[in-house]
Coordinates of C-alpha atoms in Angstrom, one line a residue:
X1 CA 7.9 35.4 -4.3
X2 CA 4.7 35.5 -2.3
X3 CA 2.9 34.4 -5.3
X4 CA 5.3 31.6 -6.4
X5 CA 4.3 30.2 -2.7
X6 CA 0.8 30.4 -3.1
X7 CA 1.1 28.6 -6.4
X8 CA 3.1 26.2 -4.9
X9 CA 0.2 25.6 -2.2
X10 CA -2.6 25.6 -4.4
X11 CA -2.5 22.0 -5.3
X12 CA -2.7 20.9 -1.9
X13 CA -5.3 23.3 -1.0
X14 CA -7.1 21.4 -3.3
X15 CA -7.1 18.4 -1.9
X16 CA -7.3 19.8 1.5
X17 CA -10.9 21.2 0.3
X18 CA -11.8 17.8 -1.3
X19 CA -10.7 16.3 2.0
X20 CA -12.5 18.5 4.2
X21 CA -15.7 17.9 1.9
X22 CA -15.1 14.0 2.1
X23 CA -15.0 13.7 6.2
X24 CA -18.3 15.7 6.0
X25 CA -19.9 12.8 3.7
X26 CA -18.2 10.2 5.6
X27 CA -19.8 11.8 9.2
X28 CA -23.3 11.3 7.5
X29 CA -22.3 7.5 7.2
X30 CA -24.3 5.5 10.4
X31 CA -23.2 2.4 11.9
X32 CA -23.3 1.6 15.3
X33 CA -20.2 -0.6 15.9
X34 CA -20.7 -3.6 18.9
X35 CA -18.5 -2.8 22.0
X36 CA -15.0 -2.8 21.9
X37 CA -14.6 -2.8 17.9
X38 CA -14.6 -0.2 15.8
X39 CA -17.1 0.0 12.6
X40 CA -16.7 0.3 9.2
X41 CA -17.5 4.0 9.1
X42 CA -14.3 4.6 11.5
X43 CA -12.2 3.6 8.3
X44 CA -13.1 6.3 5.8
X45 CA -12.5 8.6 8.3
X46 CA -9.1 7.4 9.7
X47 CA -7.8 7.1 5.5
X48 CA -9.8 11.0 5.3
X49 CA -7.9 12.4 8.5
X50 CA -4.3 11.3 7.0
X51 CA -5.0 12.7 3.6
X52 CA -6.2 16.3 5.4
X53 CA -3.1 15.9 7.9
X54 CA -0.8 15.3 4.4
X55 CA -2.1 18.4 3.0
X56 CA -2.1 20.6 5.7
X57 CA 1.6 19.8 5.9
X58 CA 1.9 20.1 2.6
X59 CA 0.4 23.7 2.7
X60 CA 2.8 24.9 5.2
X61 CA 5.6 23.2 3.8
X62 CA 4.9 25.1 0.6
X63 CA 4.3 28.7 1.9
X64 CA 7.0 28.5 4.4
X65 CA 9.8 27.1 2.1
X66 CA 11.7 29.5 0.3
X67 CA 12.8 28.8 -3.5
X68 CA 16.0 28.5 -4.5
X69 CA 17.9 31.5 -3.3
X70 CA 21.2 28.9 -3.0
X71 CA 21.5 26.9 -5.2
X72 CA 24.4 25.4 -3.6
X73 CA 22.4 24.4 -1.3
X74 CA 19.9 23.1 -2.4
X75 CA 22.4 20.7 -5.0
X76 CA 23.6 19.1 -1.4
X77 CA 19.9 18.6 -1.0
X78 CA 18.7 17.6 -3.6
X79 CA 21.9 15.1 -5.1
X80 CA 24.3 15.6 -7.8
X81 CA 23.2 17.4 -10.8
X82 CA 23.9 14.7 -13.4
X83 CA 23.3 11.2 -12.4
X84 CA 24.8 8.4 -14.4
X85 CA 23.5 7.5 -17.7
X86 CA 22.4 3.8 -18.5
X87 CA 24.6 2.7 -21.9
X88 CA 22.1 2.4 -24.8
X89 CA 22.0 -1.4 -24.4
X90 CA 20.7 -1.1 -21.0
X91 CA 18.6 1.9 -22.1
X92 CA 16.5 -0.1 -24.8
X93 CA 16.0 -3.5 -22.8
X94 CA 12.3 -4.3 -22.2
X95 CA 11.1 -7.5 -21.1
X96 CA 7.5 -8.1 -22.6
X97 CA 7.6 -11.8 -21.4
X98 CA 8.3 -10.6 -17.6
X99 CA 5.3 -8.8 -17.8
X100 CA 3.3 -11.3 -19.3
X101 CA 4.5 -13.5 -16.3
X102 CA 3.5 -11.0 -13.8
X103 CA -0.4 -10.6 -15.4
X104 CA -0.5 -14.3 -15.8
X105 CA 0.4 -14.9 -12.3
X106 CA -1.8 -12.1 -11.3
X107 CA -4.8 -14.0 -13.3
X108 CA -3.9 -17.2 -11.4
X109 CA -3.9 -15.9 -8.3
X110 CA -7.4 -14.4 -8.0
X111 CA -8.4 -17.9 -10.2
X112 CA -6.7 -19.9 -6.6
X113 CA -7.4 -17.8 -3.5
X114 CA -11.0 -19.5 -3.7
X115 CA -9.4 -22.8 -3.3
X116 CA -6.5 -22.2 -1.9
X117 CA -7.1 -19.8 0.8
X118 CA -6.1 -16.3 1.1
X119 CA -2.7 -17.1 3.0
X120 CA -1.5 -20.0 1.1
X121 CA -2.6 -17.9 -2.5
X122 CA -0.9 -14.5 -1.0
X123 CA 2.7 -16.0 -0.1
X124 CA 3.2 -18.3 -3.0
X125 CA 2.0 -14.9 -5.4
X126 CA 4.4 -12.9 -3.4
X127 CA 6.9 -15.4 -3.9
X128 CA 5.9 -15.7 -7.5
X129 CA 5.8 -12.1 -8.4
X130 CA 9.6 -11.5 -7.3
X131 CA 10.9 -14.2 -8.8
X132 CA 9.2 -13.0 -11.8
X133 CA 10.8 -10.2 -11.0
X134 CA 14.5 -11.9 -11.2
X135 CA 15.4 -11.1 -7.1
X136 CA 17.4 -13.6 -6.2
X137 CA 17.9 -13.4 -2.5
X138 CA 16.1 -16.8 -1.5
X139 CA 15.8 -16.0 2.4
X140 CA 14.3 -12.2 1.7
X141 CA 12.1 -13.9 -1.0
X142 CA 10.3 -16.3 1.1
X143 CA 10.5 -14.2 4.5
X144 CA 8.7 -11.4 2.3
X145 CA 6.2 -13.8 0.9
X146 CA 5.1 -15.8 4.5
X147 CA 5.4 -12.8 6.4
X148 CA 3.4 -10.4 3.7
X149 CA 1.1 -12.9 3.5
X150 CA 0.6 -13.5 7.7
X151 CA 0.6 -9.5 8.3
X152 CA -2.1 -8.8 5.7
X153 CA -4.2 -11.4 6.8
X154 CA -4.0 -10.5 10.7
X155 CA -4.5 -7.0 9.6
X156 CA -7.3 -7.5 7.4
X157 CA -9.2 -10.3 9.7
X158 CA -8.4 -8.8 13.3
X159 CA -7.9 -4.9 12.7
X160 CA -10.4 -4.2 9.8
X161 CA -12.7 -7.5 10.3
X162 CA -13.2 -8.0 6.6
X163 CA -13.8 -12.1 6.1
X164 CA -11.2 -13.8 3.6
X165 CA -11.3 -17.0 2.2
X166 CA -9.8 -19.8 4.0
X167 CA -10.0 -22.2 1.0
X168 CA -11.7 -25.8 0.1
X169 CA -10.2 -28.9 2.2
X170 CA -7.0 -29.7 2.8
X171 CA -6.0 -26.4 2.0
X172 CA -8.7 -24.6 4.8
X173 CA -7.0 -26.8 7.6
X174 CA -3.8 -24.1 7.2
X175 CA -6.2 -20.9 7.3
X176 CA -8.0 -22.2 9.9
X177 CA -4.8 -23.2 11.7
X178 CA -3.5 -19.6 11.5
X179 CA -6.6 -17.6 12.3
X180 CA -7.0 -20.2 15.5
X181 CA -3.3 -19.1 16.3
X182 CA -3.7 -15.2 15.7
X183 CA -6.9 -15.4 17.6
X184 CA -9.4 -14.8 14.8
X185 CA -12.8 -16.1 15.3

């Protein structure tokens, strides 16, 4: 039992060591960040710290859970023990032009955010890609898209201070517009 635990454990031991060795390479990184803002050697660390964090709980999680003495249990847990079968005509559908869509508007998205800026590109390619992907609720659609696009932008411009493009005229005047109201200099 003891050693079905530890096996259990290992793999996140693993990555616990390769964590613990990847903060010590990321401590050697040196950047003195202005006042008030953090640098972009506070980032590796942060992503570093989760991943330990994960494992650590992943360790104890592992050694401290018991297999499955009930299985009754664990059947409440872990759902019913036959889930419903797709019919064979559901089970063979593929749709090769969906993901042809999908690369294409992938393609013409990194061939626009030069010109169109990165909001304007992001929200019409979120908008895009799930149409492509035939959801058809119109209001989560374009609330997904415009909001995506304005909480990816703020995050990456005002929290991690990585420069995107704002696009060539007219389409700039909308970037500019936004980081102007988000307070983004």
């Amino acid at each position: 039992m003891i050693v079905e635990r530890l096996k259990r454990a290992l793999p996140y031991a693993v990555v616990l060591a390769a964590g613990l060795y990847l903060f010590h390479v990321a401590n050697q990184i040196e950047y003195f960040a202005p006042s008030g803002r953090i640098g972009p050697d506070a980032w590796p660390k942060i992503v570093i710290s989760l991943l330990i964090a994960a494992s650590v709980y992943g360790i104890v999680r592992a050694l401290t859970r018991a297999g499955a003495q009930n299985p009754a249990a664990e059947a409440l847990v872990e759902g019913p023990a036959e889930e419903p079968h797709p019919s064979p005509a559901e089970a063979d559908k593929t749709y090769p032009g969906l993901l042809l869509l999908g690369v294409l508007a992938t393609l013409a998205y990194v061939a626009l955010v030069p010109t169109l800026g990165f909001f304007l590109a992001t929200s019409t390619y979120l908008i895009a890609f799930m149409v492509i992907g035939r959801y058809r609720n119109w209001p989560v659609i374009f609330s997904t898209g415009i909001l995506g696009a304005l909480l990816m932008m703020f995050f990456f411009m005002r929290v991690v201070y990585i420069s995107l493009p704002i696009g060539k005229e007219p389409f700039s005047a909308v970037t500019l517009f936004l980081m102007k109201v988000m307070g983004i200099k």
